[in-house]
Short mmCIF file of C-alpha atoms in Angstrom, two decimals:
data_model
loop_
_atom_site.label_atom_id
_atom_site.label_comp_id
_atom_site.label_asym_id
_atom_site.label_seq_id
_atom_site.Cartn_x
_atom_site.Cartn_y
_atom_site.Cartn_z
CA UNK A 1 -12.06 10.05 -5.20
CA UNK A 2 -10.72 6.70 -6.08
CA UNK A 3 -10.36 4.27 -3.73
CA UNK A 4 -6.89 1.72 -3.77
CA UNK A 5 -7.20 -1.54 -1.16
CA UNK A 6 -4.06 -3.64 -0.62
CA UNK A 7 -5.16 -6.71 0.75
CA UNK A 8 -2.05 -9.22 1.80
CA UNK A 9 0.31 -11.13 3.94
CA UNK A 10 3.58 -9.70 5.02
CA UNK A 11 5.13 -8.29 1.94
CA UNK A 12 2.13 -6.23 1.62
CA UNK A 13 1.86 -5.22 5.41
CA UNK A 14 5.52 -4.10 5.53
CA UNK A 15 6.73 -6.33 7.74
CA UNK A 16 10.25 -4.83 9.42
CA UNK A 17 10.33 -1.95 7.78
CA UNK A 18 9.15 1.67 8.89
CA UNK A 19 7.54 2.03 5.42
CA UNK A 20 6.27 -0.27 3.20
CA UNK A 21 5.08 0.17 -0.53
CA UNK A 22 1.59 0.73 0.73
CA UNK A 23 2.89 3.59 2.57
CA UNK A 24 4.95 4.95 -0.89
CA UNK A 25 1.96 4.64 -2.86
CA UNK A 26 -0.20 6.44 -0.53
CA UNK A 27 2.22 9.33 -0.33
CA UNK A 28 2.73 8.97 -4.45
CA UNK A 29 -1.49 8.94 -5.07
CA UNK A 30 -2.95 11.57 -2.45
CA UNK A 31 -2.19 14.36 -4.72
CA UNK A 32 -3.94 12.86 -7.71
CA UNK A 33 -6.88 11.84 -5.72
CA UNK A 34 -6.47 8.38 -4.70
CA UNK A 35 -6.98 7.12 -1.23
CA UNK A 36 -4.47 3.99 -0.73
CA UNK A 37 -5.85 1.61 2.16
CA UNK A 38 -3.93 -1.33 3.20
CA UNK A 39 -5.57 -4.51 4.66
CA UNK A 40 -3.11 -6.79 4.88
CA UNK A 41 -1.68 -8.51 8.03
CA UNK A 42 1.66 -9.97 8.95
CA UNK A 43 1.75 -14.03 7.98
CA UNK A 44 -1.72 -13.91 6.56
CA UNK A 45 -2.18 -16.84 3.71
CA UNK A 46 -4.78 -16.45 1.06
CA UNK A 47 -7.49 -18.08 3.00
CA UNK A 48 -7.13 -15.22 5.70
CA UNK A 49 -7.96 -13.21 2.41
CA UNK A 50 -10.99 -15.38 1.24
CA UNK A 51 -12.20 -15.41 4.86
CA UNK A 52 -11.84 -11.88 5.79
CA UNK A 53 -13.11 -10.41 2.45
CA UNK A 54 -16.35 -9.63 3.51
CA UNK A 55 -14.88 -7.38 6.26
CA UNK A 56 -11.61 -5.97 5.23
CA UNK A 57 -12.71 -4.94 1.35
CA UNK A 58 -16.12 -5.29 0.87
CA UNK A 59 -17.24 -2.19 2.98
CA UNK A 60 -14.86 -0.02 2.29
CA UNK A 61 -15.68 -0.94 -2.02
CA UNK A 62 -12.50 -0.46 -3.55
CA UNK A 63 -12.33 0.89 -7.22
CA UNK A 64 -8.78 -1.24 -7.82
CA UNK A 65 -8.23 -4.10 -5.49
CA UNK A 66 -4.57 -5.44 -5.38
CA UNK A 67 -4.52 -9.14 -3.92
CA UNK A 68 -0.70 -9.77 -2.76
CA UNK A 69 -0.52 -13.06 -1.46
CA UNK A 70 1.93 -15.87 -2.03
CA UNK A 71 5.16 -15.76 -0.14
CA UNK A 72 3.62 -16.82 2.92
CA UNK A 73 1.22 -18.78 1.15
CA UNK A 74 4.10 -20.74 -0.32
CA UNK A 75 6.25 -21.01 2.77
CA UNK A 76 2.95 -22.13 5.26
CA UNK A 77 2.42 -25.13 3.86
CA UNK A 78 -0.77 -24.14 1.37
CA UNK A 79 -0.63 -26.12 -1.46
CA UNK A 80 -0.81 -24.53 -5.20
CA UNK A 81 -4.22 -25.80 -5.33
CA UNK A 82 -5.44 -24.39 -2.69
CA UNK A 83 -3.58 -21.12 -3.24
CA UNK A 84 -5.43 -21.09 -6.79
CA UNK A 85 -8.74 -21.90 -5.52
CA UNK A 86 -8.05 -18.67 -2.70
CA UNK A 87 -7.22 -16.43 -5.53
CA UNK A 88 -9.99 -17.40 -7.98
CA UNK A 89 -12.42 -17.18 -4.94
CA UNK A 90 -10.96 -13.65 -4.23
CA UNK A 91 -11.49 -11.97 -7.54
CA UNK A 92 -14.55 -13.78 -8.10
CA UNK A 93 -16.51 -12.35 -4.67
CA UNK A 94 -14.48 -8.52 -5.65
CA UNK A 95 -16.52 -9.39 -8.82
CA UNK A 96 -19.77 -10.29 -7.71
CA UNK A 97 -19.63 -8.18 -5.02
CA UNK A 98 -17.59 -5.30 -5.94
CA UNK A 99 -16.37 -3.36 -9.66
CA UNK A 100 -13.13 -3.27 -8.81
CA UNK A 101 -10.03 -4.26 -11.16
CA UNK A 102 -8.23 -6.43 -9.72
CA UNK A 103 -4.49 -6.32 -9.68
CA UNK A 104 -2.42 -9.67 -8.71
CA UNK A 105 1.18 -8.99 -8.42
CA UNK A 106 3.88 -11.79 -7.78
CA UNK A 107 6.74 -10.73 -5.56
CA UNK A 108 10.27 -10.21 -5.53
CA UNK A 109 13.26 -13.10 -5.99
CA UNK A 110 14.46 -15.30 -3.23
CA UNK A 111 17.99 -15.93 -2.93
CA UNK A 112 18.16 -19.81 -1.79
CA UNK A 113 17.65 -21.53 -4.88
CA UNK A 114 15.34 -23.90 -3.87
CA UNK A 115 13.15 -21.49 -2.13
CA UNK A 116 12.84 -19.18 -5.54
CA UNK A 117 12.02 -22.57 -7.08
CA UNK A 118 9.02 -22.98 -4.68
CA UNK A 119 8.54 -19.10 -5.06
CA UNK A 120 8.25 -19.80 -8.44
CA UNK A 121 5.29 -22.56 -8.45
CA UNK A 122 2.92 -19.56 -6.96
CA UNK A 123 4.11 -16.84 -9.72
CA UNK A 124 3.04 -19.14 -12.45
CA UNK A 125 -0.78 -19.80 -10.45
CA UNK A 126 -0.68 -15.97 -9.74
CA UNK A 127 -0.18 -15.49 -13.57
CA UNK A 128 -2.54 -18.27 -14.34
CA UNK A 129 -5.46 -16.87 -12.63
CA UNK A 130 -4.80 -13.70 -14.25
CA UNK A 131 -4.64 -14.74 -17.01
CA UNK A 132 -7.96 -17.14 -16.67
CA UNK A 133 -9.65 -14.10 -14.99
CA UNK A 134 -8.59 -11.48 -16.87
CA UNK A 135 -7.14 -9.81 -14.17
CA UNK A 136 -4.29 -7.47 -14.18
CA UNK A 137 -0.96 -9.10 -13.33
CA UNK A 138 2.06 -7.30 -12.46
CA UNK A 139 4.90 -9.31 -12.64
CA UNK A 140 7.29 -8.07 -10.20
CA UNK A 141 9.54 -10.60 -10.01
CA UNK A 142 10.65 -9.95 -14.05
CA UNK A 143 10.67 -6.53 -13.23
CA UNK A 144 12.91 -6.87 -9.96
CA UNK A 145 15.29 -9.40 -11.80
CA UNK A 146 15.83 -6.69 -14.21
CA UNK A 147 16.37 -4.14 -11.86
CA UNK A 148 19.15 -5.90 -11.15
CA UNK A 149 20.84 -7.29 -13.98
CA UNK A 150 20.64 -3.62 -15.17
CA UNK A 151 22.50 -2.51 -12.08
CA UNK A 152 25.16 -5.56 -11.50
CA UNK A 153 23.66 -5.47 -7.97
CA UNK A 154 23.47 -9.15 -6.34
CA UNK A 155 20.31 -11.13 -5.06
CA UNK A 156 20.34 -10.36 -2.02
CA UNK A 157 20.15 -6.56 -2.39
CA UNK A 158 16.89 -4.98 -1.53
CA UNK A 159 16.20 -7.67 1.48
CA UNK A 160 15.88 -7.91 4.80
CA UNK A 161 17.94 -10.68 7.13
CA UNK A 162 15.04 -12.92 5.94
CA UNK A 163 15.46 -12.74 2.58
CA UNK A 164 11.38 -13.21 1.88
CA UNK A 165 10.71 -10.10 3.05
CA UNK A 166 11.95 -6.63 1.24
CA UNK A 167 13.65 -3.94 3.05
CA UNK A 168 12.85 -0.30 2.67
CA UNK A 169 14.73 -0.06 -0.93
CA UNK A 170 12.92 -2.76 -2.26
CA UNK A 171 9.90 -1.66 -0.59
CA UNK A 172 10.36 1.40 -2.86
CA UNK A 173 11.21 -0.72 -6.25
CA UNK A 174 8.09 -2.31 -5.54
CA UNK A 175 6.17 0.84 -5.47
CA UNK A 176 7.87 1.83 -8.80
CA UNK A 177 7.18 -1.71 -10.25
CA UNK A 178 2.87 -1.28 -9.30
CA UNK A 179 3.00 2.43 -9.94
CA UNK A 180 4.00 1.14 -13.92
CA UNK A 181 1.18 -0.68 -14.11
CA UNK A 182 -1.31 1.33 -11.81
CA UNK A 183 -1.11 4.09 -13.86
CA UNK A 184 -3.00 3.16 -16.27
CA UNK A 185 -6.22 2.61 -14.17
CA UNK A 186 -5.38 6.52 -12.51
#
């Protein structure tokens, strides 16, 4: 059986929704043999992640680790430094310690301009490190800003009240965005 570990902050944990992508990709994988386990925790930052790896993925030795941090990363005051120091200490102890791929996926787009500006100064580290690491990026935020151009549909659909978080909708586009890229490793 392969083994699937979401480690994250809220995005990843599903914050105010009933089911979050974790939960879609779960329900997507169990017929093809892949267990889906999700270790991420509302408001957790990357150094939650770098400080909790030993105990929320190590045991548990994940064959494709997906590392979703940055929205609350971004909007808690870590700097980019820090947040690329977090993610390059994350892949390199699921390295080390694990032989995992490693997935790093951005997230989806703000709708206050200067937020999706700030947004955007942890895509570029999340694509930097993947790039540096070899690491598997999925870019969601492209993929999401197609989704809707193609559609006409406005920023704000797919969001909750707070528009950093997804609602169940974009929940499921994000499942659809990782399941694109998943494949291949399934």
């Amino acid at each position: 059986m392969t083994r699937l570990l979401i480690r994250g902050g809220s995005i990843a944990a599903g914050v105010g929704t009933a089911r979050g992508y974790a939960e879609i990709l779960r329900d997507l994988y169990a017929p093809r043999g892949v267990e889906v386990v999700n270790r991420s925790r509302p408001g957790e930052t990357s150094f939650e992640g770098v400080e909790t790896f030993s105990r929320d993925v190590e045991p548990l030795r994940p064959d494709i680790l997906i590392v979703h941090f940055g929205v609350d990363d971004a909007f808690s005051a870590v700097y980019r430094s820090e947040f690329k120091e977090n993610l390059v200490r994350i892949v390199g102890l699921a390295r080390r310690r694990l032989a995992a791929t490693v997935v790093l996926p951005t997230s989806h787009l703000l709708v206050d301009p200067c937020e999706q500006a700030a947004l955007e100064i942890y895509h570029r580290t999340i694509r930097e490190v993947a790039l540096d690491l070899v690491c598997e990026l999925v870019p969601v935020h492209t993929a999401w800003a197609g989704h809707l151009m193609d559609r006409g549909l406005p920023k704000t659909a797919f969001l909750q009240a707070d528009a950093r978080l997804p609602d169940e909708e974009g929940h499921g586009l994000y499942a659809s965005i990782l399941d694109g890229h998943l494949g291949r490793f399934l």
